[in-house]
PDB file of N, CA and C in Angstrom:
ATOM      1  N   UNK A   1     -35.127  71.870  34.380  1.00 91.00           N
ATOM      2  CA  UNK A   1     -35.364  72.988  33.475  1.00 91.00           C
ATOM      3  C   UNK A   1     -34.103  73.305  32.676  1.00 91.00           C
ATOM      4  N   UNK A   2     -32.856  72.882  33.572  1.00 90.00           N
ATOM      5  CA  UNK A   2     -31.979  73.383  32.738  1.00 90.00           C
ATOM      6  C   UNK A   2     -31.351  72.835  31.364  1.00 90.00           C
ATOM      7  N   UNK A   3     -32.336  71.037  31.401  1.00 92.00           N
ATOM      8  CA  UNK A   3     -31.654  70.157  30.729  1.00 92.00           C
ATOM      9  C   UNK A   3     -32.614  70.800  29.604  1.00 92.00           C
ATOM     10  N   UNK A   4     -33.604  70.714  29.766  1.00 93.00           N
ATOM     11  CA  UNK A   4     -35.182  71.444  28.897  1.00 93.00           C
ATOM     12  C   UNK A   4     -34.537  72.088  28.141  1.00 93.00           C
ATOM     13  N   UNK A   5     -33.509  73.753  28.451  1.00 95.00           N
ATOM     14  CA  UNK A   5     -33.210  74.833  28.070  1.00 95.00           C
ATOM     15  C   UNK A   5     -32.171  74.257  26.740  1.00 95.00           C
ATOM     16  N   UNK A   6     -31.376  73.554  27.583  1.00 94.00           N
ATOM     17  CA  UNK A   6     -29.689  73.190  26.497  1.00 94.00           C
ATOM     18  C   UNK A   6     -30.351  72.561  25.472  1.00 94.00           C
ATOM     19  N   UNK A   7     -31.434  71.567  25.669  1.00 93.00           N
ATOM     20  CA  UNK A   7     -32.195  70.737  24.350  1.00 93.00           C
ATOM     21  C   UNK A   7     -33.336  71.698  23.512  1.00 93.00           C
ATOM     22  N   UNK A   8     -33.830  72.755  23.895  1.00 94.00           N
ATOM     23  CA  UNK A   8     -34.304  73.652  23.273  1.00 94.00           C
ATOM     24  C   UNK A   8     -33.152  74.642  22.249  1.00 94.00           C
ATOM     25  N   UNK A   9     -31.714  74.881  22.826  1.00 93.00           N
ATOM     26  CA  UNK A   9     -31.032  75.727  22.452  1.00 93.00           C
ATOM     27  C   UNK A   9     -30.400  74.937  20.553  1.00 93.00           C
ATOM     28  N   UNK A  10     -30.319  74.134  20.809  1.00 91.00           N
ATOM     29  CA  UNK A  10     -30.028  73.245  19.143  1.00 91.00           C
ATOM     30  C   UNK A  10     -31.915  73.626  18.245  1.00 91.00           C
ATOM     31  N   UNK A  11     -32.576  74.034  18.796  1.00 93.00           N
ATOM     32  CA  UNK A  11     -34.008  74.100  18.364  1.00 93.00           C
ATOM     33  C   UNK A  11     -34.731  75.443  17.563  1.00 93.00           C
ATOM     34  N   UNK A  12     -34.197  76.316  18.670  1.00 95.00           N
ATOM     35  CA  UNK A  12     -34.252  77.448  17.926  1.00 95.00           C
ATOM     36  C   UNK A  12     -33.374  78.595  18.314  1.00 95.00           C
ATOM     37  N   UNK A  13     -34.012  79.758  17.890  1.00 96.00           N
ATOM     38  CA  UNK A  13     -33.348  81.096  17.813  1.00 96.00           C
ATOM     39  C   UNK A  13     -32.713  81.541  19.094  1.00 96.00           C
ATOM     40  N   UNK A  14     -31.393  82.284  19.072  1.00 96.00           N
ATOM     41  CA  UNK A  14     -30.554  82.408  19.946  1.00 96.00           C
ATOM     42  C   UNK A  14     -31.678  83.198  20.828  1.00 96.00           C
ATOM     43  N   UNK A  15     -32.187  84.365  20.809  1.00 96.00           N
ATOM     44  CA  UNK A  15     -32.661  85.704  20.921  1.00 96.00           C
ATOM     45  C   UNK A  15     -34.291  84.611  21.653  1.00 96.00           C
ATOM     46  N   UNK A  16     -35.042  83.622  21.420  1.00 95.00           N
ATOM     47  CA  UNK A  16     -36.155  82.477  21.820  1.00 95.00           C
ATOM     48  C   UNK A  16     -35.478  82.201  22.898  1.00 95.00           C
ATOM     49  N   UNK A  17     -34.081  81.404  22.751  1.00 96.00           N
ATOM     50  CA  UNK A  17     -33.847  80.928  23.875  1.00 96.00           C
ATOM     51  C   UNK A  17     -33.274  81.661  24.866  1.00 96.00           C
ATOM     52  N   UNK A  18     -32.814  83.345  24.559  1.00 96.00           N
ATOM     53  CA  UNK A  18     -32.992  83.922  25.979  1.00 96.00           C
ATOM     54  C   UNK A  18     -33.949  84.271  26.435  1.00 96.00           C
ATOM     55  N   UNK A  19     -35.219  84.615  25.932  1.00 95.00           N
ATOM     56  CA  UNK A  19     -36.321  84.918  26.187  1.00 95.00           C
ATOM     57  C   UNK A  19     -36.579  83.545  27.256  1.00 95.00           C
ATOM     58  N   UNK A  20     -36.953  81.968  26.810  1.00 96.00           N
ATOM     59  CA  UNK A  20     -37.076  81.122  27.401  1.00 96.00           C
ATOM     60  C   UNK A  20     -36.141  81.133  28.546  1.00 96.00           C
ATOM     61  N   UNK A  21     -35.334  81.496  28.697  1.00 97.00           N
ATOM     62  CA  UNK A  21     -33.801  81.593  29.628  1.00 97.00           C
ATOM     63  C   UNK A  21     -34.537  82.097  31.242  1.00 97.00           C
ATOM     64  N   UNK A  22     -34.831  83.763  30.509  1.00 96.00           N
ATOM     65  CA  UNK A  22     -35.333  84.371  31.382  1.00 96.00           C
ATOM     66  C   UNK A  22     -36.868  84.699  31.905  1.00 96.00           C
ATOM     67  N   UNK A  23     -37.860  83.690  31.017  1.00 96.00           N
ATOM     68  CA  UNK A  23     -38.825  83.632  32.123  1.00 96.00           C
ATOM     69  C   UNK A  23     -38.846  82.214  33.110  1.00 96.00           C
ATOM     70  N   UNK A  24     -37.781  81.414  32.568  1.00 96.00           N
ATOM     71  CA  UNK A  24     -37.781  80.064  33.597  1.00 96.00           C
ATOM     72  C   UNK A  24     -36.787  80.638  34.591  1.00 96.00           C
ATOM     73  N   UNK A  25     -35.936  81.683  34.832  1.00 96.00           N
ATOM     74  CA  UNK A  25     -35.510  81.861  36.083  1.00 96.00           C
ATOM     75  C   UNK A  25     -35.940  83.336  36.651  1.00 96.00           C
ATOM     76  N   UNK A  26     -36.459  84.061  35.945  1.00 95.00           N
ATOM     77  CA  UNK A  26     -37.604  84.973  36.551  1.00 95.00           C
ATOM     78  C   UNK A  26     -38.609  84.351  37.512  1.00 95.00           C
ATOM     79  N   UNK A  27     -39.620  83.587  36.691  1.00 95.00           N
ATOM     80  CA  UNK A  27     -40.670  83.125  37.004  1.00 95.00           C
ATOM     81  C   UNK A  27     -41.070  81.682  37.475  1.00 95.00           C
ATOM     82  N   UNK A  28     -40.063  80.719  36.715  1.00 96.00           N
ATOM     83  CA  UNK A  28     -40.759  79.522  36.634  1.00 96.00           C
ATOM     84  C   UNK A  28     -39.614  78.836  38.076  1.00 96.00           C
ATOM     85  N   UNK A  29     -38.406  79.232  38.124  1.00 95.00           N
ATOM     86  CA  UNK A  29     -37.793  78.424  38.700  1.00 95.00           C
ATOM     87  C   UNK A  29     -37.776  78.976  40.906  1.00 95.00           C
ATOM     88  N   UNK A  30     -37.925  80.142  40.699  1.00 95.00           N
ATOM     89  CA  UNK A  30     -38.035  80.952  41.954  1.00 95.00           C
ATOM     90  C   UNK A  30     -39.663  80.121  42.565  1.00 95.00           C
ATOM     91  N   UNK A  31     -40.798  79.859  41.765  1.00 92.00           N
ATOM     92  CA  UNK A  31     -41.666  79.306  42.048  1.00 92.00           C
ATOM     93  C   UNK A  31     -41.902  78.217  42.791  1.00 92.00           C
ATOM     94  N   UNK A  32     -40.966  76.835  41.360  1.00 95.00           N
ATOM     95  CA  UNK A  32     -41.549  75.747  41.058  1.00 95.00           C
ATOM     96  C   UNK A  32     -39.988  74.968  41.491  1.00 95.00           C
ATOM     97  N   UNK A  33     -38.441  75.600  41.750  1.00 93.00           N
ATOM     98  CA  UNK A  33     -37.832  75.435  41.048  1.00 93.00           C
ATOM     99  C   UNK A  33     -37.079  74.418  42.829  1.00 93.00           C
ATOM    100  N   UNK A  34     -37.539  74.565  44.144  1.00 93.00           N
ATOM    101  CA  UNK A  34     -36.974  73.805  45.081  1.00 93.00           C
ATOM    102  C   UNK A  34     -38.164  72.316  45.952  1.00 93.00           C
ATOM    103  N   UNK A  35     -38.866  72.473  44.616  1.00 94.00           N
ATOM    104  CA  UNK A  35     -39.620  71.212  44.643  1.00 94.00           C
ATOM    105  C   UNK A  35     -39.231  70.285  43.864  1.00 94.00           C
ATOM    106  N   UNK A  36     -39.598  69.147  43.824  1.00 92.00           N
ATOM    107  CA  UNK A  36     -38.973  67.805  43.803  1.00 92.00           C
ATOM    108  C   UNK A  36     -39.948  67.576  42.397  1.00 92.00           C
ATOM    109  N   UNK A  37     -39.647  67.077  41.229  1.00 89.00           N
ATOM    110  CA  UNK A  37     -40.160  66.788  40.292  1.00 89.00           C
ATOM    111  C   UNK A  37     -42.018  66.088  40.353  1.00 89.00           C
ATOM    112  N   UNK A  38     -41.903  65.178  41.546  1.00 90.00           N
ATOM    113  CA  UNK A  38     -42.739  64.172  41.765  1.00 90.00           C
ATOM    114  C   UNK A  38     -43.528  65.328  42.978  1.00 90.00           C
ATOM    115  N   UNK A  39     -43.268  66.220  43.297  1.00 94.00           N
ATOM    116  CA  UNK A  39     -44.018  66.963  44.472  1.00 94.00           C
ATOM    117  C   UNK A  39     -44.643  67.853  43.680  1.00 94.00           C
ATOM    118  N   UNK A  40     -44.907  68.587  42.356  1.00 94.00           N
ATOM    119  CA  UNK A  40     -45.058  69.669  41.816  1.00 94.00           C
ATOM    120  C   UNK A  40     -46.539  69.171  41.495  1.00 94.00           C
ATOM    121  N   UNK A  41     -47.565  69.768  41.765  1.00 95.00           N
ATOM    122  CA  UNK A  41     -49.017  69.636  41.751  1.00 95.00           C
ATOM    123  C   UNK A  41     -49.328  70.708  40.621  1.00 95.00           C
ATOM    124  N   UNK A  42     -51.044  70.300  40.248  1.00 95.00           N
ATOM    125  CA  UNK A  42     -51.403  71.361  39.157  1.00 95.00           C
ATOM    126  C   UNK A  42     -51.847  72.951  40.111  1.00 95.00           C
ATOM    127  N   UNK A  43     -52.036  72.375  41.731  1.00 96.00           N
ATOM    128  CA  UNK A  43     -52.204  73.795  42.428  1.00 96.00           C
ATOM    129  C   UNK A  43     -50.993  74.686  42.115  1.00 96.00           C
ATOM    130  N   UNK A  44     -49.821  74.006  42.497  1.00 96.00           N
ATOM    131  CA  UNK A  44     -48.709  74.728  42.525  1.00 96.00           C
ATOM    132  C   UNK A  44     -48.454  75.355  41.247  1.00 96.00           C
ATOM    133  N   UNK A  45     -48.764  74.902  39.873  1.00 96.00           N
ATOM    134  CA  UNK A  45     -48.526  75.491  38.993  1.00 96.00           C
ATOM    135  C   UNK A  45     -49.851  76.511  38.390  1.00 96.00           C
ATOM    136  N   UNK A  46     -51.016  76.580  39.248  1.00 96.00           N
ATOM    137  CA  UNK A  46     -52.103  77.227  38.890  1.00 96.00           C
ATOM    138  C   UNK A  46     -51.721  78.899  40.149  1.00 96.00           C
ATOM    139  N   UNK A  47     -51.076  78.355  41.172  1.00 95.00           N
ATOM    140  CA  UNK A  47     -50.715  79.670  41.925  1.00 95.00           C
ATOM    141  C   UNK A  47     -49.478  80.258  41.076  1.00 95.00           C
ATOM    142  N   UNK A  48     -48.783  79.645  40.450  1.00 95.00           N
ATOM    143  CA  UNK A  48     -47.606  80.630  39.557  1.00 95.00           C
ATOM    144  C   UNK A  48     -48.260  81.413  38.505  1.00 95.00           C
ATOM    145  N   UNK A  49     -49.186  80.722  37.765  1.00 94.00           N
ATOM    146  CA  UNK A  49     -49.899  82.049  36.973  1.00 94.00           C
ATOM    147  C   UNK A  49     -50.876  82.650  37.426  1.00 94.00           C
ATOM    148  N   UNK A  50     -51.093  82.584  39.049  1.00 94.00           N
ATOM    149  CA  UNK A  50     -52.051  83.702  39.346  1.00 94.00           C
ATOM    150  C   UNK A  50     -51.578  84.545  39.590  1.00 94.00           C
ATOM    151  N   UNK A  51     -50.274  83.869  40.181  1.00 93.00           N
ATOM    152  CA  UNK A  51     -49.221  85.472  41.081  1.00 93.00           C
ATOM    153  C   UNK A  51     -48.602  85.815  39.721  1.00 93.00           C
ATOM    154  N   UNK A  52     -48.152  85.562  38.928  1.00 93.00           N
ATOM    155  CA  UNK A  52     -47.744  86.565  37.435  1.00 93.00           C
ATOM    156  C   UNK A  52     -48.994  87.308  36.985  1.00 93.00           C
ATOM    157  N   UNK A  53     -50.268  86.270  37.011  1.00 92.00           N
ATOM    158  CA  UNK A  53     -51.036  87.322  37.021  1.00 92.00           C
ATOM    159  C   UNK A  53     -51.316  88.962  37.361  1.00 92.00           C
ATOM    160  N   UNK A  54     -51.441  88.325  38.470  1.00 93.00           N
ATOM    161  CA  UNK A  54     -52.213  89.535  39.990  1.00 93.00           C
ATOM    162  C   UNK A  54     -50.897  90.793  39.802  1.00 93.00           C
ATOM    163  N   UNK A  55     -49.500  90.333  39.561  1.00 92.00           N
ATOM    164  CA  UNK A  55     -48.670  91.225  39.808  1.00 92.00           C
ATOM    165  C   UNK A  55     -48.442  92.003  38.771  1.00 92.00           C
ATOM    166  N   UNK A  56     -49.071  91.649  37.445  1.00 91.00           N
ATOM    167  CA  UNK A  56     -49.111  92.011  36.399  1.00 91.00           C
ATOM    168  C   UNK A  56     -47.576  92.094  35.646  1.00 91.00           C
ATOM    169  N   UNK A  57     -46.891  91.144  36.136  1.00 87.00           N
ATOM    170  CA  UNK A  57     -45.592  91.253  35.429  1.00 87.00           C
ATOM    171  C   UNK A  57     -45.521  90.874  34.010  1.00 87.00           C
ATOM    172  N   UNK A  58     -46.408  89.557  33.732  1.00 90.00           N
ATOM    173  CA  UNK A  58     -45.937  89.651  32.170  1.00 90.00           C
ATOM    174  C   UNK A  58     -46.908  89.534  31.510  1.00 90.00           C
ATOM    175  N   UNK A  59     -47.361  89.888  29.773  1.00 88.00           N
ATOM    176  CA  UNK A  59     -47.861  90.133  29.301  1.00 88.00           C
ATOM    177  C   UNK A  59     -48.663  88.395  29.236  1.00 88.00           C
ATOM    178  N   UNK A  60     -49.822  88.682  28.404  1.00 86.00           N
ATOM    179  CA  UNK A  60     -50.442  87.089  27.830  1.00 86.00           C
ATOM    180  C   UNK A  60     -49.537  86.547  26.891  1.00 86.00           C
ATOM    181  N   UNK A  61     -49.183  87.042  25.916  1.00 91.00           N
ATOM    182  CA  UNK A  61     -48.174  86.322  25.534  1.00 91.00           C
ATOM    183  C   UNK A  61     -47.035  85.626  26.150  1.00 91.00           C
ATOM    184  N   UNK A  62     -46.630  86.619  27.168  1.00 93.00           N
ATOM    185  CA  UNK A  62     -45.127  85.773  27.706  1.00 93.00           C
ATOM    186  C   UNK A  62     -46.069  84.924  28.955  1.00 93.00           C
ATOM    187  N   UNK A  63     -47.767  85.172  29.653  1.00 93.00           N
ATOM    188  CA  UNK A  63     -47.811  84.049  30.134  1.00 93.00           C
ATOM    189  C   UNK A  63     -47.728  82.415  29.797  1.00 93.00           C
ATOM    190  N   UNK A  64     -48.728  82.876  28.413  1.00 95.00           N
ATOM    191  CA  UNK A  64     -48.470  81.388  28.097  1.00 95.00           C
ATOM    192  C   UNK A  64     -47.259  80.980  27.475  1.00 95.00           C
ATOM    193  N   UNK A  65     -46.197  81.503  26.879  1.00 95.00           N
ATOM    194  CA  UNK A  65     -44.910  81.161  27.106  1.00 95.00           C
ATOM    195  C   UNK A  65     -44.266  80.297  28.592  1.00 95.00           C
ATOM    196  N   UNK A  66     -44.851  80.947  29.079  1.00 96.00           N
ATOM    197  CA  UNK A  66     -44.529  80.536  30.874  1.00 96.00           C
ATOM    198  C   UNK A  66     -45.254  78.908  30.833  1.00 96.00           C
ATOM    199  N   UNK A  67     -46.430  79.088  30.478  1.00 95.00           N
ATOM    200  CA  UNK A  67     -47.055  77.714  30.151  1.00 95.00           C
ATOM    201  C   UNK A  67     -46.838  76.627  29.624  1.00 95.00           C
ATOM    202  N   UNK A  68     -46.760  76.968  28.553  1.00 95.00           N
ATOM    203  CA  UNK A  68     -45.329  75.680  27.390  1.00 95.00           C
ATOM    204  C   UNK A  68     -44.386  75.340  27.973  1.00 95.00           C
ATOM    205  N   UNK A  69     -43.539  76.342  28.368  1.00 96.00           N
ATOM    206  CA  UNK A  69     -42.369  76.040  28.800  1.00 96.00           C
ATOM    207  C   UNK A  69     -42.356  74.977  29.876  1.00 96.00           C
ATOM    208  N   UNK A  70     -43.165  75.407  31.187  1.00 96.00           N
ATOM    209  CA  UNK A  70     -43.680  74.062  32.027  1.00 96.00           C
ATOM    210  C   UNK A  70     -44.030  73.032  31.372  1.00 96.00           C
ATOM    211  N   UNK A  71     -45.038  72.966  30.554  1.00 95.00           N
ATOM    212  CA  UNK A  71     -46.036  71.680  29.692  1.00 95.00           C
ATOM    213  C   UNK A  71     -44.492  70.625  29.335  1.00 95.00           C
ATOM    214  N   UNK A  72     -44.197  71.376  28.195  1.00 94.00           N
ATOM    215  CA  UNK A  72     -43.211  70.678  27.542  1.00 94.00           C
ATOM    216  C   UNK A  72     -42.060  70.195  28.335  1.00 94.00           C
ATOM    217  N   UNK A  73     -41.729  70.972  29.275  1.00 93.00           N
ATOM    218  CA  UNK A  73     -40.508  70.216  30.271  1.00 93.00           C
ATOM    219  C   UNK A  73     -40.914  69.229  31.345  1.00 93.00           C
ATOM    220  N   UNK A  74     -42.099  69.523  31.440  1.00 92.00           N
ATOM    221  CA  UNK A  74     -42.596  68.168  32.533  1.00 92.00           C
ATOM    222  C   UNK A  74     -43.333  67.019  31.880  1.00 92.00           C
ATOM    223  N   UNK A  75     -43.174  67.178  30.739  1.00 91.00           N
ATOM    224  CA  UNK A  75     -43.812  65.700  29.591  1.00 91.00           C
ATOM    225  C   UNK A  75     -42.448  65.465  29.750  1.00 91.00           C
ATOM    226  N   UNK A  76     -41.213  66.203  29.188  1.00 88.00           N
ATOM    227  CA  UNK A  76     -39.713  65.765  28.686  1.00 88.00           C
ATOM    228  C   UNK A  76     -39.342  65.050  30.293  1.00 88.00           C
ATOM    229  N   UNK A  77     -39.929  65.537  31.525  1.00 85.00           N
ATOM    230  CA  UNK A  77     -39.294  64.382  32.383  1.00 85.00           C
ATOM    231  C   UNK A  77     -39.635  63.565  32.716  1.00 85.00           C
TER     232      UNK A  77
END
């Protein structure tokens, strides 16, 4: 994720990439983040947006932010 972040940061807006900053170590990395690239299942990533869900922490917008951000970094590995 972190390589994801530095190659996003030449991409766009300073103010995007803290936003991106802080829902991959809010959300994405406390989750997803002491599993092994090759261990990460679509369960495991279908229980991270239930529990952002259920807890109501972030809006639809910043979920699917949360979404991309996974998509695109696990195509990039």
């Amino acid at each position: 994720m972190q390589d994801y972040l530095r190659d996003k940061k030449v991409k766009v807006k300073q103010q995007t990439l803290d936003t991106y900053t802080s829902l991959v170590n809010k959300h994405i990395l406390p989750t997803l983040g002491d599993l092994e690239l090759g261990a990460i299942t679509p369960r495991h990533i279908q229980d991270l947006y239930n529990n952002i869900t259920e807890s109501g922490q972030l809006a639809g917008e910043n979920l699917q932010k949360v979404h991309t951000l996974i998509n695109e970094s696990l195509k990039k590995a």
